[in-house]
């Protein structure tokens, strides 16, 4: 700026300097390369959101699950981990999920009466599971009664064909 400039001359000098800065190529922002090869921004991030800002743990986990393609296994784990929330407290009290394979969920009921009741409720249970966990996670239900004891081994097992008719 010219020495002793005032008024319109000073305004003209400031305007010319601003035009010159505007026409100059923009200065590149410096970045550093981290150990994993990813470029890292340097300097003050400013008032707006920035990838360097602290993130919520849930948001970070959600990005990780999505990036790794773990949505399906996470949804399947929700069926087992949150069974009471998924099907309701009364049904959860009398049943438990046993196995989920190829979209087919095997459920074991506490009694044969509850197994029959759950078979009648299978359609609404599938809708509840789809609403809570996601569609196409569980496509079919296999409902079994309680596991009965096996008499094929143990102290009351008779080898061979058994005692048969002794009056013969």
JSON list of N, CA, C and O in Angstrom, two decimals, residues 4-32:
[
{"chain": "A", "resi": 4, "resn": "UNK", "atom": "N", "xyz": [1.01, 7.01, 3.14]},
{"chain": "A", "resi": 4, "resn": "UNK", "atom": "CA", "xyz": [0.27, 8.27, 3.20]},
{"chain": "A", "resi": 4, "resn": "UNK", "atom": "C", "xyz": [-1.01, 8.24, 2.39]},
{"chain": "A", "resi": 4, "resn": "UNK", "atom": "O", "xyz": [-1.60, 9.29, 2.13]},
{"chain": "A", "resi": 5, "resn": "UNK", "atom": "N", "xyz": [-1.46, 7.07, 1.93]},
{"chain": "A", "resi": 5, "resn": "UNK", "atom": "CA", "xyz": [-2.70, 6.99, 1.16]},
{"chain": "A", "resi": 5, "resn": "UNK", "atom": "C", "xyz": [-3.88, 7.09, 2.11]},
{"chain": "A", "resi": 5, "resn": "UNK", "atom": "O", "xyz": [-3.85, 6.60, 3.24]},
{"chain": "A", "resi": 6, "resn": "UNK", "atom": "N", "xyz": [-4.91, 7.74, 1.66]},
{"chain": "A", "resi": 6, "resn": "UNK", "atom": "CA", "xyz": [-6.09, 7.88, 2.49]},
{"chain": "A", "resi": 6, "resn": "UNK", "atom": "C", "xyz": [-7.32, 7.91, 1.60]},
{"chain": "A", "resi": 6, "resn": "UNK", "atom": "O", "xyz": [-7.23, 8.19, 0.40]},
{"chain": "A", "resi": 7, "resn": "UNK", "atom": "N", "xyz": [-8.48, 7.66, 2.19]},
{"chain": "A", "resi": 7, "resn": "UNK", "atom": "CA", "xyz": [-9.74, 7.75, 1.48]},
{"chain": "A", "resi": 7, "resn": "UNK", "atom": "C", "xyz": [-9.85, 6.81, 0.31]},
{"chain": "A", "resi": 7, "resn": "UNK", "atom": "O", "xyz": [-9.59, 5.60, 0.42]},
{"chain": "A", "resi": 8, "resn": "UNK", "atom": "N", "xyz": [-10.20, 7.37, -0.87]},
{"chain": "A", "resi": 8, "resn": "UNK", "atom": "CA", "xyz": [-10.42, 6.52, -2.03]},
{"chain": "A", "resi": 8, "resn": "UNK", "atom": "C", "xyz": [-9.17, 5.78, -2.49]},
{"chain": "A", "resi": 8, "resn": "UNK", "atom": "O", "xyz": [-9.25, 4.65, -2.99]},
{"chain": "A", "resi": 9, "resn": "UNK", "atom": "N", "xyz": [-7.99, 6.37, -2.32]},
{"chain": "A", "resi": 9, "resn": "UNK", "atom": "CA", "xyz": [-6.75, 5.70, -2.72]},
{"chain": "A", "resi": 9, "resn": "UNK", "atom": "C", "xyz": [-6.51, 4.45, -1.88]},
{"chain": "A", "resi": 9, "resn": "UNK", "atom": "O", "xyz": [-6.10, 3.40, -2.39]},
{"chain": "A", "resi": 10, "resn": "UNK", "atom": "N", "xyz": [-6.78, 4.55, -0.58]},
{"chain": "A", "resi": 10, "resn": "UNK", "atom": "CA", "xyz": [-6.60, 3.42, 0.34]},
{"chain": "A", "resi": 10, "resn": "UNK", "atom": "C", "xyz": [-7.60, 2.31, 0.00]},
{"chain": "A", "resi": 10, "resn": "UNK", "atom": "O", "xyz": [-7.24, 1.13, -0.04]},
{"chain": "A", "resi": 11, "resn": "UNK", "atom": "N", "xyz": [-8.85, 2.68, -0.27]},
{"chain": "A", "resi": 11, "resn": "UNK", "atom": "CA", "xyz": [-9.87, 1.70, -0.63]},
{"chain": "A", "resi": 11, "resn": "UNK", "atom": "C", "xyz": [-9.50, 0.99, -1.92]},
{"chain": "A", "resi": 11, "resn": "UNK", "atom": "O", "xyz": [-9.67, -0.23, -2.06]},
{"chain": "A", "resi": 12, "resn": "UNK", "atom": "N", "xyz": [-8.97, 1.75, -2.93]},
{"chain": "A", "resi": 12, "resn": "UNK", "atom": "CA", "xyz": [-8.56, 1.16, -4.19]},
{"chain": "A", "resi": 12, "resn": "UNK", "atom": "C", "xyz": [-7.41, 0.17, -3.99]},
{"chain": "A", "resi": 12, "resn": "UNK", "atom": "O", "xyz": [-7.39, -0.91, -4.57]},
{"chain": "A", "resi": 13, "resn": "UNK", "atom": "N", "xyz": [-6.45, 0.48, -3.11]},
{"chain": "A", "resi": 13, "resn": "UNK", "atom": "CA", "xyz": [-5.31, -0.40, -2.84]},
{"chain": "A", "resi": 13, "resn": "UNK", "atom": "C", "xyz": [-5.76, -1.70, -2.17]},
{"chain": "A", "resi": 13, "resn": "UNK", "atom": "O", "xyz": [-5.30, -2.80, -2.52]},
{"chain": "A", "resi": 14, "resn": "UNK", "atom": "N", "xyz": [-6.68, -1.58, -1.23]},
{"chain": "A", "resi": 14, "resn": "UNK", "atom": "CA", "xyz": [-7.20, -2.78, -0.55]},
{"chain": "A", "resi": 14, "resn": "UNK", "atom": "C", "xyz": [-7.97, -3.65, -1.52]},
{"chain": "A", "resi": 14, "resn": "UNK", "atom": "O", "xyz": [-7.84, -4.88, -1.53]},
{"chain": "A", "resi": 15, "resn": "UNK", "atom": "N", "xyz": [-8.77, -3.04, -2.40]},
{"chain": "A", "resi": 15, "resn": "UNK", "atom": "CA", "xyz": [-9.54, -3.78, -3.39]},
{"chain": "A", "resi": 15, "resn": "UNK", "atom": "C", "xyz": [-8.60, -4.50, -4.37]},
{"chain": "A", "resi": 15, "resn": "UNK", "atom": "O", "xyz": [-8.83, -5.67, -4.72]},
{"chain": "A", "resi": 16, "resn": "UNK", "atom": "N", "xyz": [-7.55, -3.85, -4.81]},
{"chain": "A", "resi": 16, "resn": "UNK", "atom": "CA", "xyz": [-6.59, -4.48, -5.72]},
{"chain": "A", "resi": 16, "resn": "UNK", "atom": "C", "xyz": [-5.89, -5.66, -5.06]},
{"chain": "A", "resi": 16, "resn": "UNK", "atom": "O", "xyz": [-5.68, -6.71, -5.69]},
{"chain": "A", "resi": 17, "resn": "UNK", "atom": "N", "xyz": [-5.54, -5.51, -3.80]},
{"chain": "A", "resi": 17, "resn": "UNK", "atom": "CA", "xyz": [-4.88, -6.61, -3.07]},
{"chain": "A", "resi": 17, "resn": "UNK", "atom": "C", "xyz": [-5.83, -7.80, -2.93]},
{"chain": "A", "resi": 17, "resn": "UNK", "atom": "O", "xyz": [-5.41, -8.96, -3.08]},
{"chain": "A", "resi": 18, "resn": "UNK", "atom": "N", "xyz": [-7.10, -7.55, -2.68]},
{"chain": "A", "resi": 18, "resn": "UNK", "atom": "CA", "xyz": [-8.08, -8.63, -2.55]},
{"chain": "A", "resi": 18, "resn": "UNK", "atom": "C", "xyz": [-8.27, -9.34, -3.88]},
{"chain": "A", "resi": 18, "resn": "UNK", "atom": "O", "xyz": [-8.38, -10.57, -3.93]},
{"chain": "A", "resi": 19, "resn": "UNK", "atom": "N", "xyz": [-8.32, -8.60, -4.98]},
{"chain": "A", "resi": 19, "resn": "UNK", "atom": "CA", "xyz": [-8.46, -9.21, -6.30]},
{"chain": "A", "resi": 19, "resn": "UNK", "atom": "C", "xyz": [-7.25, -10.09, -6.63]},
{"chain": "A", "resi": 19, "resn": "UNK", "atom": "O", "xyz": [-7.37, -11.17, -7.19]},
{"chain": "A", "resi": 20, "resn": "UNK", "atom": "N", "xyz": [-6.08, -9.61, -6.27]},
{"chain": "A", "resi": 20, "resn": "UNK", "atom": "CA", "xyz": [-4.86, -10.38, -6.54]},
{"chain": "A", "resi": 20, "resn": "UNK", "atom": "C", "xyz": [-4.87, -11.70, -5.75]},
{"chain": "A", "resi": 20, "resn": "UNK", "atom": "O", "xyz": [-4.48, -12.75, -6.27]},
{"chain": "A", "resi": 21, "resn": "UNK", "atom": "N", "xyz": [-5.30, -11.64, -4.50]},
{"chain": "A", "resi": 21, "resn": "UNK", "atom": "CA", "xyz": [-5.37, -12.87, -3.69]},
{"chain": "A", "resi": 21, "resn": "UNK", "atom": "C", "xyz": [-6.42, -13.83, -4.25]},
{"chain": "A", "resi": 21, "resn": "UNK", "atom": "O", "xyz": [-6.24, -15.05, -4.22]},
{"chain": "A", "resi": 22, "resn": "UNK", "atom": "N", "xyz": [-7.48, -13.29, -4.76]},
{"chain": "A", "resi": 22, "resn": "UNK", "atom": "CA", "xyz": [-8.56, -14.13, -5.30]},
{"chain": "A", "resi": 22, "resn": "UNK", "atom": "C", "xyz": [-8.13, -14.84, -6.59]},
{"chain": "A", "resi": 22, "resn": "UNK", "atom": "O", "xyz": [-8.51, -15.98, -6.84]},
{"chain": "A", "resi": 23, "resn": "UNK", "atom": "N", "xyz": [-7.35, -14.16, -7.41]},
{"chain": "A", "resi": 23, "resn": "UNK", "atom": "CA", "xyz": [-6.92, -14.73, -8.68]},
{"chain": "A", "resi": 23, "resn": "UNK", "atom": "C", "xyz": [-5.74, -15.69, -8.52]},
{"chain": "A", "resi": 23, "resn": "UNK", "atom": "O", "xyz": [-5.48, -16.51, -9.39]},
{"chain": "A", "resi": 24, "resn": "UNK", "atom": "N", "xyz": [-5.05, -15.63, -7.42]},
{"chain": "A", "resi": 24, "resn": "UNK", "atom": "CA", "xyz": [-3.93, -16.52, -7.17]},
{"chain": "A", "resi": 24, "resn": "UNK", "atom": "C", "xyz": [-4.46, -17.93, -6.94]},
{"chain": "A", "resi": 24, "resn": "UNK", "atom": "O", "xyz": [-5.56, -18.13, -6.43]},
{"chain": "A", "resi": 25, "resn": "UNK", "atom": "N", "xyz": [-3.70, -18.97, -7.34]},
{"chain": "A", "resi": 25, "resn": "UNK", "atom": "CA", "xyz": [-4.17, -20.34, -7.11]},
{"chain": "A", "resi": 25, "resn": "UNK", "atom": "C", "xyz": [-4.32, -20.60, -5.62]},
{"chain": "A", "resi": 25, "resn": "UNK", "atom": "O", "xyz": [-3.53, -20.09, -4.81]},
{"chain": "A", "resi": 26, "resn": "UNK", "atom": "N", "xyz": [-5.35, -21.37, -5.24]},
{"chain": "A", "resi": 26, "resn": "UNK", "atom": "CA", "xyz": [-5.57, -21.61, -3.80]},
{"chain": "A", "resi": 26, "resn": "UNK", "atom": "C", "xyz": [-4.42, -22.41, -3.20]},
{"chain": "A", "resi": 26, "resn": "UNK", "atom": "O", "xyz": [-3.88, -23.32, -3.84]},
{"chain": "A", "resi": 27, "resn": "UNK", "atom": "N", "xyz": [-4.08, -22.06, -1.99]},
{"chain": "A", "resi": 27, "resn": "UNK", "atom": "CA", "xyz": [-3.01, -22.78, -1.29]},
{"chain": "A", "resi": 27, "resn": "UNK", "atom": "C", "xyz": [-3.52, -24.14, -0.90]},
{"chain": "A", "resi": 27, "resn": "UNK", "atom": "O", "xyz": [-4.64, -24.27, -0.40]},
{"chain": "A", "resi": 28, "resn": "UNK", "atom": "N", "xyz": [-2.72, -25.17, -1.16]},
{"chain": "A", "resi": 28, "resn": "UNK", "atom": "CA", "xyz": [-3.14, -26.53, -0.81]},
{"chain": "A", "resi": 28, "resn": "UNK", "atom": "C", "xyz": [-3.00, -26.73, 0.67]},
{"chain": "A", "resi": 28, "resn": "UNK", "atom": "O", "xyz": [-2.05, -26.30, 1.29]},
{"chain": "A", "resi": 29, "resn": "UNK", "atom": "N", "xyz": [-3.97, -27.41, 1.21]},
{"chain": "A", "resi": 29, "resn": "UNK", "atom": "CA", "xyz": [-3.93, -27.72, 2.63]},
{"chain": "A", "resi": 29, "resn": "UNK", "atom": "C", "xyz": [-2.94, -28.85, 2.86]},
{"chain": "A", "resi": 29, "resn": "UNK", "atom": "O", "xyz": [-2.98, -29.86, 2.17]},
{"chain": "A", "resi": 30, "resn": "UNK", "atom": "N", "xyz": [-2.07, -28.67, 3.80]},
{"chain": "A", "resi": 30, "resn": "UNK", "atom": "CA", "xyz": [-1.05, -29.67, 4.05]},
{"chain": "A", "resi": 30, "resn": "UNK", "atom": "C", "xyz": [-1.66, -30.86, 4.78]},
{"chain": "A", "resi": 30, "resn": "UNK", "atom": "O", "xyz": [-2.56, -30.72, 5.58]},
{"chain": "A", "resi": 31, "resn": "UNK", "atom": "N", "xyz": [-1.17, -32.02, 4.46]},
{"chain": "A", "resi": 31, "resn": "UNK", "atom": "CA", "xyz": [-1.64, -33.23, 5.13]},
{"chain": "A", "resi": 31, "resn": "UNK", "atom": "C", "xyz": [-0.45, -34.11, 5.43]},
{"chain": "A", "resi": 31, "resn": "UNK", "atom": "O", "xyz": [0.60, -34.01, 4.80]},
{"chain": "A", "resi": 32, "resn": "UNK", "atom": "N", "xyz": [-0.63, -34.96, 6.38]},
{"chain": "A", "resi": 32, "resn": "UNK", "atom": "CA", "xyz": [0.43, -35.89, 6.76]},
{"chain": "A", "resi": 32, "resn": "UNK", "atom": "C", "xyz": [-0.05, -37.30, 6.48]},
{"chain": "A", "resi": 32, "resn": "UNK", "atom": "O", "xyz": [-1.25, -37.57, 6.47]}
]
